[in-house]
Coordinates of N, CA, C and O in Angstrom, one line a residue:
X13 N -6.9 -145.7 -79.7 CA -7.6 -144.7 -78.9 C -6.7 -144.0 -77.9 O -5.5 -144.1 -77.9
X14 N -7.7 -143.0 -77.0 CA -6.1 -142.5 -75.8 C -6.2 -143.2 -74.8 O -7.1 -143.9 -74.5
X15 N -4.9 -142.8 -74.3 CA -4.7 -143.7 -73.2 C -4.5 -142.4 -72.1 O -4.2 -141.3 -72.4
X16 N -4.9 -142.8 -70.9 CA -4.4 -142.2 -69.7 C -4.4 -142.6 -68.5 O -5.4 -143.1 -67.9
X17 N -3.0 -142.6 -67.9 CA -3.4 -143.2 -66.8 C -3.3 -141.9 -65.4 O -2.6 -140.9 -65.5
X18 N -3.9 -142.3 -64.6 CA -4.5 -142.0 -63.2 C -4.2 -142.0 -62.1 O -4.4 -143.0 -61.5
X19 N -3.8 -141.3 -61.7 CA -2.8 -141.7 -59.7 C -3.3 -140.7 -58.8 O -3.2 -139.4 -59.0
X20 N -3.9 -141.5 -57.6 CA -3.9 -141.0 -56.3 C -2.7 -140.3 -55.7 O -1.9 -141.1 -55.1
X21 N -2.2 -139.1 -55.7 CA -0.9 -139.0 -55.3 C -1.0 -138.3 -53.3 O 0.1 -137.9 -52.8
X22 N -1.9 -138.3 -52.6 CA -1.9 -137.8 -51.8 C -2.6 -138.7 -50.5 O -3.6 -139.1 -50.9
X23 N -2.3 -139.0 -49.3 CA -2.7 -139.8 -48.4 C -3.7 -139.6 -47.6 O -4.0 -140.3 -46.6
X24 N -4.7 -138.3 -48.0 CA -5.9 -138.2 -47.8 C -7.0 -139.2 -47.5 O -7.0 -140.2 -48.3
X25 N -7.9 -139.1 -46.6 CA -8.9 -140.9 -46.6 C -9.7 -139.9 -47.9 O -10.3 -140.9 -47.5
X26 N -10.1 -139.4 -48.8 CA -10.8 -138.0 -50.2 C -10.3 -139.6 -51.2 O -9.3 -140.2 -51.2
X27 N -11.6 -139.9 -51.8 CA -11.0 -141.3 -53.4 C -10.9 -140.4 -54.5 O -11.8 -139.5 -54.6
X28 N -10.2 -140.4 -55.2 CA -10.2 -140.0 -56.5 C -11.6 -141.0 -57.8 O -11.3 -142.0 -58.5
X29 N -12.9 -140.5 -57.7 CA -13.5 -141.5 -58.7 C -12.8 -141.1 -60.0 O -11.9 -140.3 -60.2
X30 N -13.5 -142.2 -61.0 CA -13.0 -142.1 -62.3 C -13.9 -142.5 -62.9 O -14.0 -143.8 -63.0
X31 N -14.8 -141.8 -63.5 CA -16.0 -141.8 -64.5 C -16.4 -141.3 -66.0 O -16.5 -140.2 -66.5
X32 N -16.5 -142.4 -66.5 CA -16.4 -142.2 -68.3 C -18.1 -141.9 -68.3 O -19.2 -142.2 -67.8
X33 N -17.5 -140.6 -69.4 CA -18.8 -139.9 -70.0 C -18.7 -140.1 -71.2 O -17.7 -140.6 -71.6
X34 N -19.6 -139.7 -72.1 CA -19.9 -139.7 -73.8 C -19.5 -138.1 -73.6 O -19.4 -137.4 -72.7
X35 N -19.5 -137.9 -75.2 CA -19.3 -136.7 -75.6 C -21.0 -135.8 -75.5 O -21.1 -134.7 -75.9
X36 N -22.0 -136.5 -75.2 CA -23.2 -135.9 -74.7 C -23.3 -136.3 -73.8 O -24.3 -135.9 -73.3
X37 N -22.5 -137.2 -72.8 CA -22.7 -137.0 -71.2 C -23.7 -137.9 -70.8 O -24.5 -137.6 -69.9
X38 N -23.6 -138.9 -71.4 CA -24.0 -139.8 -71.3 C -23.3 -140.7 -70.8 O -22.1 -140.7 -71.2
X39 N -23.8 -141.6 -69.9 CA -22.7 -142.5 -69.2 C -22.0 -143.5 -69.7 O -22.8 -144.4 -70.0
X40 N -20.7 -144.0 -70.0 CA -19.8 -144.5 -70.8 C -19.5 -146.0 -69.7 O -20.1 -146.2 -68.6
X41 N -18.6 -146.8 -70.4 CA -18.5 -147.8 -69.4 C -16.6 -147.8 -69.4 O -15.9 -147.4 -70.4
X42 N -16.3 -148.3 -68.1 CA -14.9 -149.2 -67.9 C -15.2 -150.1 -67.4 O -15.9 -150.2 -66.4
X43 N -14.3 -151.3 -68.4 CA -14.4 -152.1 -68.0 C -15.7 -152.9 -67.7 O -15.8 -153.6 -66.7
X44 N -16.8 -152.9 -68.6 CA -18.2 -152.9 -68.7 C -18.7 -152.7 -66.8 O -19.5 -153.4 -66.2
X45 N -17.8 -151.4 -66.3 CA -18.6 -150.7 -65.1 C -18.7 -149.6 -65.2 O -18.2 -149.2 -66.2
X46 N -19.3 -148.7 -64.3 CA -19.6 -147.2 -64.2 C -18.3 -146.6 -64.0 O -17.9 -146.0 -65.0
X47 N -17.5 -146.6 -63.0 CA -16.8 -145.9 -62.5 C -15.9 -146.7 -61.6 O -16.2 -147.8 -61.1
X48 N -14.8 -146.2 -61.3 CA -13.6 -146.8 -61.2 C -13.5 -145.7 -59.7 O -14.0 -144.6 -59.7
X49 N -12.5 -146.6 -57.9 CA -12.2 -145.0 -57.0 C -11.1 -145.8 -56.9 O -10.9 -147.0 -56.9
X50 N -10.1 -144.5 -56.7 CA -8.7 -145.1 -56.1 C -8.7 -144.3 -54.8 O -8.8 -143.1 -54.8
X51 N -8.6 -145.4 -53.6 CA -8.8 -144.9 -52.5 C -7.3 -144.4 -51.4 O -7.2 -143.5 -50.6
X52 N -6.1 -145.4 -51.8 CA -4.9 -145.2 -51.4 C -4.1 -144.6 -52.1 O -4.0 -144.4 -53.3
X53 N -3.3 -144.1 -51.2 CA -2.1 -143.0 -51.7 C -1.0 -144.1 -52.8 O -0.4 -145.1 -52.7
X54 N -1.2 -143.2 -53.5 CA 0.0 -143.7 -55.0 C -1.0 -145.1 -56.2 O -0.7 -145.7 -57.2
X55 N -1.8 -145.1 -55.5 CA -3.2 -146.3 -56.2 C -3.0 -145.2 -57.9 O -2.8 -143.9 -58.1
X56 N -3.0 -146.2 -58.6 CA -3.1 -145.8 -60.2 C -4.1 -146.4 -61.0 O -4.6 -147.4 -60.4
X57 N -4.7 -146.0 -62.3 CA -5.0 -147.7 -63.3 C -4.3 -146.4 -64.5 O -4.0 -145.2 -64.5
X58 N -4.2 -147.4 -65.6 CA -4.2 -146.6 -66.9 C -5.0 -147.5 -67.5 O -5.0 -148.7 -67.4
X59 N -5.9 -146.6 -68.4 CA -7.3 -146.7 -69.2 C -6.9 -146.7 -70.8 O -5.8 -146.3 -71.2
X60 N -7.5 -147.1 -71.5 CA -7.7 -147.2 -73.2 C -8.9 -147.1 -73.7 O -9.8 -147.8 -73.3
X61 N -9.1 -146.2 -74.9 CA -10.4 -145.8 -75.1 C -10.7 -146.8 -76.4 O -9.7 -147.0 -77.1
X62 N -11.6 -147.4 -76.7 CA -11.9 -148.0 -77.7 C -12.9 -147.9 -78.7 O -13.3 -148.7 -79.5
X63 N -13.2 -145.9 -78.2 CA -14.0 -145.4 -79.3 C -15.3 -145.3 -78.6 O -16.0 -144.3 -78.5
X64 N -15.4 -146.7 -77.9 CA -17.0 -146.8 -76.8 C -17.4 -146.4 -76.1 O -18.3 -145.7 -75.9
X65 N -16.0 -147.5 -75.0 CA -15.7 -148.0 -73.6 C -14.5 -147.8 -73.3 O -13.7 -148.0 -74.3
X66 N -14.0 -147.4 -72.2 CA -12.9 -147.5 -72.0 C -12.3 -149.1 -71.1 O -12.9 -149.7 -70.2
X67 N -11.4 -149.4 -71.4 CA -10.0 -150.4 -70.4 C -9.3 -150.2 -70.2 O -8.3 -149.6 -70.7
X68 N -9.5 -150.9 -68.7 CA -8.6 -150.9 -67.7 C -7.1 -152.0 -68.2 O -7.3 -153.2 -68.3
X69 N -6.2 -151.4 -68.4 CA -5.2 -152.0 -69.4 C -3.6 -152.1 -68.3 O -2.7 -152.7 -68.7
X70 N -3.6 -151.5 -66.9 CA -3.1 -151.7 -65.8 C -3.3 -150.9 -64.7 O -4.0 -149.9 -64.6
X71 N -2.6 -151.8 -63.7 CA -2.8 -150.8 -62.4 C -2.1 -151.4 -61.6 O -1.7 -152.5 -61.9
X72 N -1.9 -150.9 -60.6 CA -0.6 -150.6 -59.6 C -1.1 -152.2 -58.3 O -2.2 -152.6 -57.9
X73 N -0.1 -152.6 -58.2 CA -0.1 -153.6 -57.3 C -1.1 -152.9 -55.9 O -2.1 -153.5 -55.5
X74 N -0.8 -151.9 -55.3 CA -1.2 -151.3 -54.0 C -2.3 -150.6 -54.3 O -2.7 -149.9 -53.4
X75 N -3.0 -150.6 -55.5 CA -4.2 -149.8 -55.7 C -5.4 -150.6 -55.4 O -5.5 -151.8 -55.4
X76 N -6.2 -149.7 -55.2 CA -7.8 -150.4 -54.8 C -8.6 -149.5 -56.2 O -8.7 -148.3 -56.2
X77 N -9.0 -150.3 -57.0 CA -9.8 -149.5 -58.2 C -11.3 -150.3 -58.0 O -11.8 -150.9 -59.0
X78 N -12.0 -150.2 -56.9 CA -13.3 -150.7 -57.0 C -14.2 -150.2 -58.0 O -14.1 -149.1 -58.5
X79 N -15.3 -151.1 -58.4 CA -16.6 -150.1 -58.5 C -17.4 -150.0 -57.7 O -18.6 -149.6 -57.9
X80 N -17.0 -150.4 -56.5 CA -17.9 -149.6 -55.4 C -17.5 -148.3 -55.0 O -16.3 -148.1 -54.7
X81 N -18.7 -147.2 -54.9 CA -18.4 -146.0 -54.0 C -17.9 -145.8 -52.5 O -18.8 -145.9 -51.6
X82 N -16.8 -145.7 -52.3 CA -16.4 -145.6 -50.9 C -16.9 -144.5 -50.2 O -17.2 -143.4 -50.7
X83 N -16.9 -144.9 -48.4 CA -17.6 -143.8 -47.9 C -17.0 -143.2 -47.6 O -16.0 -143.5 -46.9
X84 N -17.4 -141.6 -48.0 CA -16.9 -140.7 -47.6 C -17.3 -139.8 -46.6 O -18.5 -139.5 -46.4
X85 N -16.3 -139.1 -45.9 CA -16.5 -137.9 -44.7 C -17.1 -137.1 -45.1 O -16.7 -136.4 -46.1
X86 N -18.6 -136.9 -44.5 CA -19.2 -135.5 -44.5 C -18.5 -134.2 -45.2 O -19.0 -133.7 -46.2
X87 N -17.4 -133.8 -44.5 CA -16.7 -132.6 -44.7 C -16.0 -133.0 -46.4 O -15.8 -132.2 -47.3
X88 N -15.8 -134.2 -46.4 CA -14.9 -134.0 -47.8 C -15.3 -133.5 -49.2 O -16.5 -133.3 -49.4
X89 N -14.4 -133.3 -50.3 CA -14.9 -133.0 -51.5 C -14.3 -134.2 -52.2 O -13.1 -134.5 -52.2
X90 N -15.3 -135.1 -53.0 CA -14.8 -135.9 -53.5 C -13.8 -135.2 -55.2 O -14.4 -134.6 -56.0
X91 N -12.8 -135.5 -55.3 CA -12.0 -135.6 -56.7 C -13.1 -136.6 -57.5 O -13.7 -137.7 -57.2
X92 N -13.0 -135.8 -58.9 CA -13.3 -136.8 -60.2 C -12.7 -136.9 -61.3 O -12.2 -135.8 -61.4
X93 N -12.3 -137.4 -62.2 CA -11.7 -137.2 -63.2 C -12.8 -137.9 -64.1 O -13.2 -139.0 -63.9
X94 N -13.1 -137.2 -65.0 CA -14.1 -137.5 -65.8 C -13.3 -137.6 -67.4 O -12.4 -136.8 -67.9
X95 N -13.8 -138.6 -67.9 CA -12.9 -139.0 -69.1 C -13.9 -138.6 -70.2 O -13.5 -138.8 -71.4

């Protein structure tokens, strides 16, 4: 399957989520979750598709990849990367 992996490169409090879609946009899973946020500067995972679902196959010691939505500032725009 592909692989890609994902990095927060900026020290912004802004998370980058990371949300698997179907090719109809239908909600996919990682890691049998919704969505993945990397909240700190240089936070990574790299992902593997397995046709389904995607896995989480690494990630960075200093990263925070919850599946909780972190709170964000009124003013911000959250980043997505949609797989």
């Amino acid at each position: 399957g592909k692989t890609y992996t994902i990095k927060k490169i900026d020290s912004s409090p802004n998370a980058v989520k990371v949300e698997s879609r179907t090719f109809s946009h239908d909600a996919a899973n990682i890691d049998n979750g919704p969505n993945r946020f990397l909240t700190t500067q240089y936070s990574s995972i790299t992902i593997v598709s397995s046709g389904g679902h995607w896995w989480v196959i690494a990630s960075n010691l200093n990263s925070n990849t919850s599946t909780t939505a972190p709170a964000f500032p009124k003013s911000c725009l959250k980043t997505a990367f949609c797989l």
